[in-house]
PDB file of C-alpha atoms in Angstrom:
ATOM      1  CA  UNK A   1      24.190 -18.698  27.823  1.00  0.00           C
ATOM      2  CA  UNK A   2      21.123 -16.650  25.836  1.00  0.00           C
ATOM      3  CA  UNK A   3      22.162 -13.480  24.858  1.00  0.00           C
ATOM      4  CA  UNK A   4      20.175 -10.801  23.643  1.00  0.00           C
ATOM      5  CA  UNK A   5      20.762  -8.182  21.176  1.00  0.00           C
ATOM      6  CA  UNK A   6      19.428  -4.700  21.626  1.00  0.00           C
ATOM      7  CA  UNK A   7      18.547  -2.855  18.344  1.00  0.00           C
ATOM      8  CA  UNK A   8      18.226   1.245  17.939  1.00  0.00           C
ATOM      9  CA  UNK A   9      19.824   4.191  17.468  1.00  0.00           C
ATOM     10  CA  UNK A  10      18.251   6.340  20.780  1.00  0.00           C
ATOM     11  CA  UNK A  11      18.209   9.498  20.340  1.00  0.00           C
ATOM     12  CA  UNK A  12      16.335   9.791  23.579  1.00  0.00           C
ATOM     13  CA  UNK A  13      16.616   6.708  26.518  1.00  0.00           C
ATOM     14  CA  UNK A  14      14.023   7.058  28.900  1.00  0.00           C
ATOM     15  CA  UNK A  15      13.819   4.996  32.164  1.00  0.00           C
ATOM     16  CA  UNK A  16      10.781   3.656  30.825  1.00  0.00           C
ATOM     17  CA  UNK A  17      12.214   2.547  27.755  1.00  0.00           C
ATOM     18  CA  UNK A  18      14.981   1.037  29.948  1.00  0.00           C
ATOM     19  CA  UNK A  19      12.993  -0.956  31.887  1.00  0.00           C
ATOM     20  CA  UNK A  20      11.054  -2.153  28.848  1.00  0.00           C
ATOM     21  CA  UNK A  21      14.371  -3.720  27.734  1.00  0.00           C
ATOM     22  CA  UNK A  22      15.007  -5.411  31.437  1.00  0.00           C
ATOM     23  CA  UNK A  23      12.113  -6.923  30.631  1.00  0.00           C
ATOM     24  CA  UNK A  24      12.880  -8.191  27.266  1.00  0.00           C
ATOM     25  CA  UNK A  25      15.467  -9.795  29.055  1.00  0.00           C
ATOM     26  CA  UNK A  26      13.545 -11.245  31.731  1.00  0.00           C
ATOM     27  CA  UNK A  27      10.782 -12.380  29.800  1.00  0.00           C
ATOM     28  CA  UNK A  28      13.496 -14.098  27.421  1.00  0.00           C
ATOM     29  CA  UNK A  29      15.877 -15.725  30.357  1.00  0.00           C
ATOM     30  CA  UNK A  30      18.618 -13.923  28.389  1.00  0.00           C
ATOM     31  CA  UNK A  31      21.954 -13.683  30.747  1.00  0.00           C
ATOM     32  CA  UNK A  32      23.629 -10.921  29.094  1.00  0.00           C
ATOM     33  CA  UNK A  33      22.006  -8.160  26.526  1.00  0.00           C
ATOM     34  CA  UNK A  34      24.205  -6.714  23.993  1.00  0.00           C
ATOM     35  CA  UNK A  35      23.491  -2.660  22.619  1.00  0.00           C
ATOM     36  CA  UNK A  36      24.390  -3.144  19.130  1.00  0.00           C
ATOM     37  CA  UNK A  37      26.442  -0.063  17.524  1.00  0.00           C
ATOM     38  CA  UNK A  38      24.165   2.815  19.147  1.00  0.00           C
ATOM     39  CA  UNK A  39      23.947   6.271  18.040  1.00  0.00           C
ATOM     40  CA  UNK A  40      24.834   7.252  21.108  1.00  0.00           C
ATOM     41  CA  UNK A  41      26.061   4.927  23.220  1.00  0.00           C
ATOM     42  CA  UNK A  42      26.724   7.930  26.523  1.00  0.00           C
ATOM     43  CA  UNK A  43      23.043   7.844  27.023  1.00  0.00           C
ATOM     44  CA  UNK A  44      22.967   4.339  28.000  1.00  0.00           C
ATOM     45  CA  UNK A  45      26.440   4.518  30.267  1.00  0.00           C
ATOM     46  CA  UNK A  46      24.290   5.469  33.189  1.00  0.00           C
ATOM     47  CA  UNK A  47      22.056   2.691  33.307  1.00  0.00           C
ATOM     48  CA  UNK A  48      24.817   0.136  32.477  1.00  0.00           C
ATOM     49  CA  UNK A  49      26.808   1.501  35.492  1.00  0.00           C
ATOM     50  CA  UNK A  50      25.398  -1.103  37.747  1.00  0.00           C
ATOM     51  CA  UNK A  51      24.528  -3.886  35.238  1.00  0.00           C
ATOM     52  CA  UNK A  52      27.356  -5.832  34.333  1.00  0.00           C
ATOM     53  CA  UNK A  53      25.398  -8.427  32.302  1.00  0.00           C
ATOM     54  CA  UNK A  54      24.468  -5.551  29.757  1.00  0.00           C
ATOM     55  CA  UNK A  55      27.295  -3.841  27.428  1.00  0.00           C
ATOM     56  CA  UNK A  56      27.599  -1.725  24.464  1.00  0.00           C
ATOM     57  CA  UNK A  57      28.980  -3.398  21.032  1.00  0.00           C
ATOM     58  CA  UNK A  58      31.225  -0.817  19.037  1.00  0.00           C
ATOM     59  CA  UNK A  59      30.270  -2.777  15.629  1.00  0.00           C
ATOM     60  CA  UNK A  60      26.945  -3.332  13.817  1.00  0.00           C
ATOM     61  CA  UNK A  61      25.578  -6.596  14.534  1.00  0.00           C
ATOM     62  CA  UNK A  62      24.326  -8.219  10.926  1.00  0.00           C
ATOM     63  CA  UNK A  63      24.015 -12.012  12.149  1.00  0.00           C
ATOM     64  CA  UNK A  64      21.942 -13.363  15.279  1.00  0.00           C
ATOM     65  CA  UNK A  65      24.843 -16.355  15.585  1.00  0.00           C
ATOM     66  CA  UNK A  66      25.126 -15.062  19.430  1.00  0.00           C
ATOM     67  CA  UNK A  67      20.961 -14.904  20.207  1.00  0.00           C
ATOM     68  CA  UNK A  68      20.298 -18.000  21.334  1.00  0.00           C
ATOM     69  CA  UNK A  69      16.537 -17.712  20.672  1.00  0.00           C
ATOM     70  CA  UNK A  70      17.262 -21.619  18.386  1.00  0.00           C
ATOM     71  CA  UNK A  71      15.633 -23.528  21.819  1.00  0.00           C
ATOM     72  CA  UNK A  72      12.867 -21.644  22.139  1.00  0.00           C
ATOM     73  CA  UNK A  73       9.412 -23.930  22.473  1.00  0.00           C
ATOM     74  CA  UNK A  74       6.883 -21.010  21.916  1.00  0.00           C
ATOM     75  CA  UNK A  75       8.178 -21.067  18.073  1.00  0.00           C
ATOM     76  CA  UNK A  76       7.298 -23.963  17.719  1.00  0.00           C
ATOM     77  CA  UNK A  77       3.253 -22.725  18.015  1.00  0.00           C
ATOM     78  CA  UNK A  78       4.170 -19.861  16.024  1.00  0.00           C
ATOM     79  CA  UNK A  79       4.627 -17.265  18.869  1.00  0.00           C
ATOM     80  CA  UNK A  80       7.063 -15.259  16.916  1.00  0.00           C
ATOM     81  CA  UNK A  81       5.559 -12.034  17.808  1.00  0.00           C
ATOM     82  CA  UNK A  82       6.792 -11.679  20.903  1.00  0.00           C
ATOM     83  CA  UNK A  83      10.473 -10.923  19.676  1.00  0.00           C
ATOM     84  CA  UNK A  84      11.518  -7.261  18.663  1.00  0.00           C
ATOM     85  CA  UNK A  85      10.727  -6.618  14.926  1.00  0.00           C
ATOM     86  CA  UNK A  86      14.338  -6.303  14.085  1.00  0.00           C
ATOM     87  CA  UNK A  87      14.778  -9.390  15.426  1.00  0.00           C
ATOM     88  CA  UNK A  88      12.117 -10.764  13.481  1.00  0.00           C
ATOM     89  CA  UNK A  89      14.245  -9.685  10.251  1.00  0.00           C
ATOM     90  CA  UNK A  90      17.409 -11.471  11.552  1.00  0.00           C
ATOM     91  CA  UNK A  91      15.434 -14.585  12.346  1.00  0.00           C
ATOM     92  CA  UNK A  92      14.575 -14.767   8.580  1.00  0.00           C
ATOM     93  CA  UNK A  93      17.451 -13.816   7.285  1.00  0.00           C
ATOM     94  CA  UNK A  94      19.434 -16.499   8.873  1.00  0.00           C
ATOM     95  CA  UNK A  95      17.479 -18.819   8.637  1.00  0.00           C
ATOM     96  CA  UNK A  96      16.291 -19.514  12.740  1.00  0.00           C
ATOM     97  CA  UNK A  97      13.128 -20.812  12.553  1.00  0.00           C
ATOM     98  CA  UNK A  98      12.677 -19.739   9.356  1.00  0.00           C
ATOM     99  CA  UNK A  99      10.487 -22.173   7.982  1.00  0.00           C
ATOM    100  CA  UNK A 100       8.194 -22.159  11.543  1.00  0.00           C
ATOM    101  CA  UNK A 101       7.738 -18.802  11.075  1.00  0.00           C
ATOM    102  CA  UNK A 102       6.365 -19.233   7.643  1.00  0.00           C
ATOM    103  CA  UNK A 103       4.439 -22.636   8.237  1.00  0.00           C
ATOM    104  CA  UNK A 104       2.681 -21.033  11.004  1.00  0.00           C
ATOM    105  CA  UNK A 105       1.116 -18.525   9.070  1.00  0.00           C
ATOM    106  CA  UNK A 106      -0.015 -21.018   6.781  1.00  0.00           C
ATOM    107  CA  UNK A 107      -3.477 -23.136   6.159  1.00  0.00           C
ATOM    108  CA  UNK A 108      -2.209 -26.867   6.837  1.00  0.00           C
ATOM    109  CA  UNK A 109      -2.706 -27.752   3.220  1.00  0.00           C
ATOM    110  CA  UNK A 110      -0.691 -25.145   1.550  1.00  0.00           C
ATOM    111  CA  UNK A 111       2.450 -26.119   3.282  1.00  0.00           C
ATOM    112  CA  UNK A 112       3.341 -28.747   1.517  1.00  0.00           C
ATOM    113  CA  UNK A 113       2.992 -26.274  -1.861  1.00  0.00           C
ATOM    114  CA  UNK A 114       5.310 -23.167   0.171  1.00  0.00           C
ATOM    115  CA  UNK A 115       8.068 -26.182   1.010  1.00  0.00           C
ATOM    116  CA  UNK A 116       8.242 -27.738  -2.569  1.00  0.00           C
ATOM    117  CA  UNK A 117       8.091 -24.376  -4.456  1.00  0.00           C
ATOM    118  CA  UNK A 118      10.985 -22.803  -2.315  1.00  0.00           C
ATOM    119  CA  UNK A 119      12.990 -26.042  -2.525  1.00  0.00           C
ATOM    120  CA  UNK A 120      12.356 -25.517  -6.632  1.00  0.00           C
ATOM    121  CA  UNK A 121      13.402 -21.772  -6.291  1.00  0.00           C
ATOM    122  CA  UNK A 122      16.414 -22.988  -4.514  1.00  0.00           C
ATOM    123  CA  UNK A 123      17.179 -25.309  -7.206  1.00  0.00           C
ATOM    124  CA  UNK A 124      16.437 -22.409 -10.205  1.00  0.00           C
ATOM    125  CA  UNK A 125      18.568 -19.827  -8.708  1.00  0.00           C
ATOM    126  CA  UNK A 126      21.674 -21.943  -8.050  1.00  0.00           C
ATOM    127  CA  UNK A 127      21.248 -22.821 -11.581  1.00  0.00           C
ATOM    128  CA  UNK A 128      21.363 -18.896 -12.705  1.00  0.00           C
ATOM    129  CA  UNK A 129      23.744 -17.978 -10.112  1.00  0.00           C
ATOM    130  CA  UNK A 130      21.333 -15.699  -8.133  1.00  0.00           C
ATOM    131  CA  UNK A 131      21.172 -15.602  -4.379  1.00  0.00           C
ATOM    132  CA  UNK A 132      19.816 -18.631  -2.444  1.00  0.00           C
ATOM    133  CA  UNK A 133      19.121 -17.188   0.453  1.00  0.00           C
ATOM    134  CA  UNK A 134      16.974 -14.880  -1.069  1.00  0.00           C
ATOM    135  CA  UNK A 135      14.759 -17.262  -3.340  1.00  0.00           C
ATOM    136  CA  UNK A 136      14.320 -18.994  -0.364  1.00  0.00           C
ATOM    137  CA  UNK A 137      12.780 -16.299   1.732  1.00  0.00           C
ATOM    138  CA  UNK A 138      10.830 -14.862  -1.184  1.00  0.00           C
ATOM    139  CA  UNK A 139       9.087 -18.699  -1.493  1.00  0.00           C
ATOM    140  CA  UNK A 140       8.814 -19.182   2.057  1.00  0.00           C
ATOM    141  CA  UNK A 141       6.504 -16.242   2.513  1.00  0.00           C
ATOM    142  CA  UNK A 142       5.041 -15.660  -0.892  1.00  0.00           C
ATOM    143  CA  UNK A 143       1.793 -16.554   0.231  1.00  0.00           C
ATOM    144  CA  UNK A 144       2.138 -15.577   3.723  1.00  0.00           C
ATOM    145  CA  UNK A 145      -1.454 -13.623   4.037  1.00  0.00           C
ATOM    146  CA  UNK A 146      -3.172 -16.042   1.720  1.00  0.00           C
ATOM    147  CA  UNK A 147      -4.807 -17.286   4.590  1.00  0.00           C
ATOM    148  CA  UNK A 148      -5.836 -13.491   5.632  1.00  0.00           C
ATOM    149  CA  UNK A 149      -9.894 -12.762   5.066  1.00  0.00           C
ATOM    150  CA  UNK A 150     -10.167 -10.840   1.892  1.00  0.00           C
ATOM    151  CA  UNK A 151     -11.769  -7.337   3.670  1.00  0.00           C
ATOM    152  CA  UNK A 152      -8.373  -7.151   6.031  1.00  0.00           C
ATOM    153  CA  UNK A 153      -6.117  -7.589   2.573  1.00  0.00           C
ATOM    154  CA  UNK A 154      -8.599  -5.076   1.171  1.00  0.00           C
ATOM    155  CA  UNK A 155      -8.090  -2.461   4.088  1.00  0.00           C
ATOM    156  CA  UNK A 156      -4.118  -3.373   3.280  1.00  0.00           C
ATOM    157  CA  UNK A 157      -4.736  -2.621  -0.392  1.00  0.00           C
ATOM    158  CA  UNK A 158      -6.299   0.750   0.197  1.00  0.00           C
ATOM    159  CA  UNK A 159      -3.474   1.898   2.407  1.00  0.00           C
ATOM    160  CA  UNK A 160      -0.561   0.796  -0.067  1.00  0.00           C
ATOM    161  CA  UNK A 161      -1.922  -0.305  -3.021  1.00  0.00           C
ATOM    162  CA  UNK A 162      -5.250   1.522  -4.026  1.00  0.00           C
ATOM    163  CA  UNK A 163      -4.452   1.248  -7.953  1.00  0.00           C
ATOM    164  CA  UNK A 164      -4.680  -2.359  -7.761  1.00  0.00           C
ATOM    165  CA  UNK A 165      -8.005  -2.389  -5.684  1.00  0.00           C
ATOM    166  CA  UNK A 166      -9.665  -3.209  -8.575  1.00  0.00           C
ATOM    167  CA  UNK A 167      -7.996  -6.575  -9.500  1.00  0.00           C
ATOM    168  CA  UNK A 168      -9.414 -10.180  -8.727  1.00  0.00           C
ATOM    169  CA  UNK A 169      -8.867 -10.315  -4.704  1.00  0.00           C
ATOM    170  CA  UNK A 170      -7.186 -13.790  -5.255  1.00  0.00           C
ATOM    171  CA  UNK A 171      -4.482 -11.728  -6.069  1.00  0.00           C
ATOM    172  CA  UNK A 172      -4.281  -9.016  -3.146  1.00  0.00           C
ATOM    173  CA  UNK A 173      -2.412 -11.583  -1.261  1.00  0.00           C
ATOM    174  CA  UNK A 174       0.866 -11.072  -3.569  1.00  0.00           C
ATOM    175  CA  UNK A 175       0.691  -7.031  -2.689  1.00  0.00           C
ATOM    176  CA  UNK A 176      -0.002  -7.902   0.992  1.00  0.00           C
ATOM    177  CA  UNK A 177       2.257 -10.793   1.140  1.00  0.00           C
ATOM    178  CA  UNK A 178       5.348  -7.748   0.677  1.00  0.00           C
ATOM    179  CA  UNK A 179       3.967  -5.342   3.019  1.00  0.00           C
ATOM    180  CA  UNK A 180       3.368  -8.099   5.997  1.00  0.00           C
ATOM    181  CA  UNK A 181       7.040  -9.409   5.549  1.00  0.00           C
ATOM    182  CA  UNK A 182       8.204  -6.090   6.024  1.00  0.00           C
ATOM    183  CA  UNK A 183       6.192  -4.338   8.777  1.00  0.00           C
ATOM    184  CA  UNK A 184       5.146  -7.333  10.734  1.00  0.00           C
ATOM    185  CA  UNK A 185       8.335  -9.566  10.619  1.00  0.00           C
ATOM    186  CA  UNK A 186      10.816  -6.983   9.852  1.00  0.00           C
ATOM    187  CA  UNK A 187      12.614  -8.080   6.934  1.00  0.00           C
ATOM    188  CA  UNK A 188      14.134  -5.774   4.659  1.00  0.00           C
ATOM    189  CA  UNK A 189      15.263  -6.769   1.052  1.00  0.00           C
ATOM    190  CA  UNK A 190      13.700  -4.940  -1.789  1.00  0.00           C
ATOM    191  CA  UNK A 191      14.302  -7.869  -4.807  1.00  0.00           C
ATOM    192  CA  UNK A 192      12.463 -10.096  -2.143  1.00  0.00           C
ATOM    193  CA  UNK A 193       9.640  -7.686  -1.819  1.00  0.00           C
ATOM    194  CA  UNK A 194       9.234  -7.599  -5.929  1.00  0.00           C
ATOM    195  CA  UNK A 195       9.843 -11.379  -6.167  1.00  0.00           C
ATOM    196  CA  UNK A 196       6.626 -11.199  -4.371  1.00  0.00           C
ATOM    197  CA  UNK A 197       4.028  -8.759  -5.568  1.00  0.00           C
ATOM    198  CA  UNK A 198       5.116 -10.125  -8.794  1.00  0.00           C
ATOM    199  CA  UNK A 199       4.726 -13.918  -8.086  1.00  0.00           C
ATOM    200  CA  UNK A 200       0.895 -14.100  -9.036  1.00  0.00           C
ATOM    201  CA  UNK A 201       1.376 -12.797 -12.687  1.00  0.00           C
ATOM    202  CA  UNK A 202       4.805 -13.001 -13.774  1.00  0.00           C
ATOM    203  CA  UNK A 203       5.184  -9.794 -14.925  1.00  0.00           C
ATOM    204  CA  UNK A 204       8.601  -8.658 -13.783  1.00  0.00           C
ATOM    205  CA  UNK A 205      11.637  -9.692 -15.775  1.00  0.00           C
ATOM    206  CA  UNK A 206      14.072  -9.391 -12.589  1.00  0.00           C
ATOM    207  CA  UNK A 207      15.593 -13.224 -12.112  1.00  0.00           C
ATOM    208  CA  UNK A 208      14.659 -13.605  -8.609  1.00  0.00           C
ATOM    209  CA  UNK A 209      11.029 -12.437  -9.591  1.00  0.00           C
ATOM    210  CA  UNK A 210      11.380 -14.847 -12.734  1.00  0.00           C
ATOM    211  CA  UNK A 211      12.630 -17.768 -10.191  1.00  0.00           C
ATOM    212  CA  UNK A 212       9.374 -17.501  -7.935  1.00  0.00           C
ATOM    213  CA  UNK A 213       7.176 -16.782 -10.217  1.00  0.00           C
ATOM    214  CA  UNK A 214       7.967 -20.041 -11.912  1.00  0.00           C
ATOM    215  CA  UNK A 215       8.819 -22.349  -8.976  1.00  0.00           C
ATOM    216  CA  UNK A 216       5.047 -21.166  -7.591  1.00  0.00           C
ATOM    217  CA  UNK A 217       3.390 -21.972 -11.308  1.00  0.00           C
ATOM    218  CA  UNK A 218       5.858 -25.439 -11.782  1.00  0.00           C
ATOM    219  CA  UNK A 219       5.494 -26.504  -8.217  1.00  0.00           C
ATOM    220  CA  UNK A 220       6.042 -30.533  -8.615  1.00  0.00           C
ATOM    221  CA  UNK A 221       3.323 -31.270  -5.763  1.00  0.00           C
ATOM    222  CA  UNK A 222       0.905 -29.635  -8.098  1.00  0.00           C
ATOM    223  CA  UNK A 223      -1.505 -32.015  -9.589  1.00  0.00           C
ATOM    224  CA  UNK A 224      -0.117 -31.875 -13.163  1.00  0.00           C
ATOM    225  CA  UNK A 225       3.340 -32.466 -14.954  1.00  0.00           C
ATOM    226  CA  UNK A 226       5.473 -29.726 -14.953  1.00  0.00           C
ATOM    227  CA  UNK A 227       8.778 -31.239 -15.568  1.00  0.00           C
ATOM    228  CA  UNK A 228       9.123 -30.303 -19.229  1.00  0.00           C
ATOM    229  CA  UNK A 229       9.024 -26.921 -18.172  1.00  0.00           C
ATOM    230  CA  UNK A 230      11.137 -26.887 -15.010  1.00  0.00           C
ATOM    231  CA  UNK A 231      14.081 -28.291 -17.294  1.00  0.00           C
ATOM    232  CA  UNK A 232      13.827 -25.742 -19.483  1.00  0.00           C
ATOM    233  CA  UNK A 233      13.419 -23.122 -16.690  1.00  0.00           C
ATOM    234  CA  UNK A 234      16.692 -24.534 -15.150  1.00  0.00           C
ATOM    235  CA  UNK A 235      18.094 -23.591 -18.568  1.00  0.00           C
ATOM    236  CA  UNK A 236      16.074 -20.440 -19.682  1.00  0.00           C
ATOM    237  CA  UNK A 237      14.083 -18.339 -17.048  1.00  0.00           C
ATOM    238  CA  UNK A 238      12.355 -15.872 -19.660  1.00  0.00           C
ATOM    239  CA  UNK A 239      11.797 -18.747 -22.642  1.00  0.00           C
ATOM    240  CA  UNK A 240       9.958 -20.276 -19.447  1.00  0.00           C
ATOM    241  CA  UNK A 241       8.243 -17.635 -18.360  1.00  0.00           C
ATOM    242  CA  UNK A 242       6.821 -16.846 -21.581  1.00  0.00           C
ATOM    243  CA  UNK A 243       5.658 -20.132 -22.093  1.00  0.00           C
ATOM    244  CA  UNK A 244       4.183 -20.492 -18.635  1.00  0.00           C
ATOM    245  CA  UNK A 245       2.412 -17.157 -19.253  1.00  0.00           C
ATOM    246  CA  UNK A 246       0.779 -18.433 -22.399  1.00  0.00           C
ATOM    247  CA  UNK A 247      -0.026 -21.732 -21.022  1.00  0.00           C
ATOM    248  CA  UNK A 248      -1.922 -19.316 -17.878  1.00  0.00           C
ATOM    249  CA  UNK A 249      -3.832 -17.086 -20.441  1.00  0.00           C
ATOM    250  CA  UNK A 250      -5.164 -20.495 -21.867  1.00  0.00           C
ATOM    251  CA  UNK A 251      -5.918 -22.114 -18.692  1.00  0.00           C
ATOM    252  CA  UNK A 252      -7.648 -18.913 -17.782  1.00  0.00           C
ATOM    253  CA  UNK A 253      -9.542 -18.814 -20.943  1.00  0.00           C
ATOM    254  CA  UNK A 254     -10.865 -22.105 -20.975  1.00  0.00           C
ATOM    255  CA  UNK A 255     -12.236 -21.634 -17.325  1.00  0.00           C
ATOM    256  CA  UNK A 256     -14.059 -18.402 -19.221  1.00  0.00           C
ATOM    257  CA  UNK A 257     -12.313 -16.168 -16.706  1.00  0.00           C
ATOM    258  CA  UNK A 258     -10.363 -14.311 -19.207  1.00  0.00           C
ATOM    259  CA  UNK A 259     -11.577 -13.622 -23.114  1.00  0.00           C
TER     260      UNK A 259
END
């Protein structure tokens, strides 16, 4: 059975709005929808009268365990969009389709780099005890609009971030990158959102900002040897981080970019 979950605290429940959630239904083939923990839940009792496939849940739902969205062949093309924003969150959060999600919004050749960087950011933050499940959403969609053409970052820049307008655009996509995980796909976790806008330059001492900073710098499917480093990161995040950020300031020296 697919069953639906209904986010929102209505303050108002229009027909209109009802029959935009029969349709989420329909369009879904889900068998029974579940209100989840409304604000309140009388304004829906009269449209649930005669619809005993829909019902109210007295608790907050926090998991999607029960949406059985896990056999659905439009994610597979990256039609993630057509799921309810708060949905969107839960499907990242748990990890449904996580990675499709991410891959999808993706140039072909950087997914190899967004897979062996989060499997490194795994591997740093079960070494310093911080949360998994967080370095791995923070390196799944680190560059998630990398792919996005510079003048739409730009128009995202101006809106959230004009004080960093004036920065190399190669690094918009680490502001942007936050802002499109939140209001596009819904996720909500603010050490995830500062793991990212930080991942470009390293300059937040947080250890989930540390861990993707470094995994994205030490990625082993890079073209040069990084496994000195990753041991010692695995041991030390900041001795690695400050060596990484010297070794950058050279590297950007020598290519006359920097002074």
């Amino acid at each position: 059975m697919r069953i639906g979950t209904v986010f929102g605290d209505y303050k108002v429940l229009t027909t209109e709005q009802f029959k935009q959630i029969e349709r989420f239904a329909n369009e879904n083939n889900f068998e029974r929808i579940i209100f989840s923990n409304p604000q309140r839940p009388q304004l829906l009792e009269p449209y649930l009268k005669n619809q005993p496939n829909y019902e109210i849940s007295n608790t907050q739902v926090k998991g999607i365990k029960d949406l059985k969205i896990d056999q659905d062949p439009d994610i597979l093309n990256g039609d993630f969009l057509k799921y309810p924003i708060a949905v969107r969150g839960l499907m990242i959060e748990n990890n449904v389709y996580r990675d499709k999600i991410a891959f999808s919004l993706l140039k072909p050749k950087r997914i190899k780099h967004v897979a062996c960087m989060t499997k490194l950011a795994v591997e740093l933050a079960k070494a310093h005890k911080v949360d998994q499940n967080l370095a791995a959403i923070a390196g799944m969609f680190h560059d998630c609009t990398k792919r996005v053409e510079s003048d739409q970052n730009r128009i995202v820049m101006e809106k959230y971030y004009p004080q960093y307008l004036s920065r190399n655009e190669a690094t918009y996509h680490q502001y942007t990158g936050a802002i499109y995980l939140k209001y596009t796909l819904g996720y909500e976790n603010e050490e995830v959102f500062t793991a990212i806008r930080h991942h470009v330059d390293g300059d937040d001492h947080h250890p989930l900002s540390l861990i993707i900073y470094l995994a994205d710098k030490l990625d082993p499917s890079r073209d040069y040897d990084s496994s000195a480093l990753i041991a010692l990161a695995l041991k030390d995040l900041e001795a690695a981080a400050i060596k990484e950020r010297k070794n950058q300031l050279a590297y950007l020296q020598e290519q006359k970019v920097v002074k």
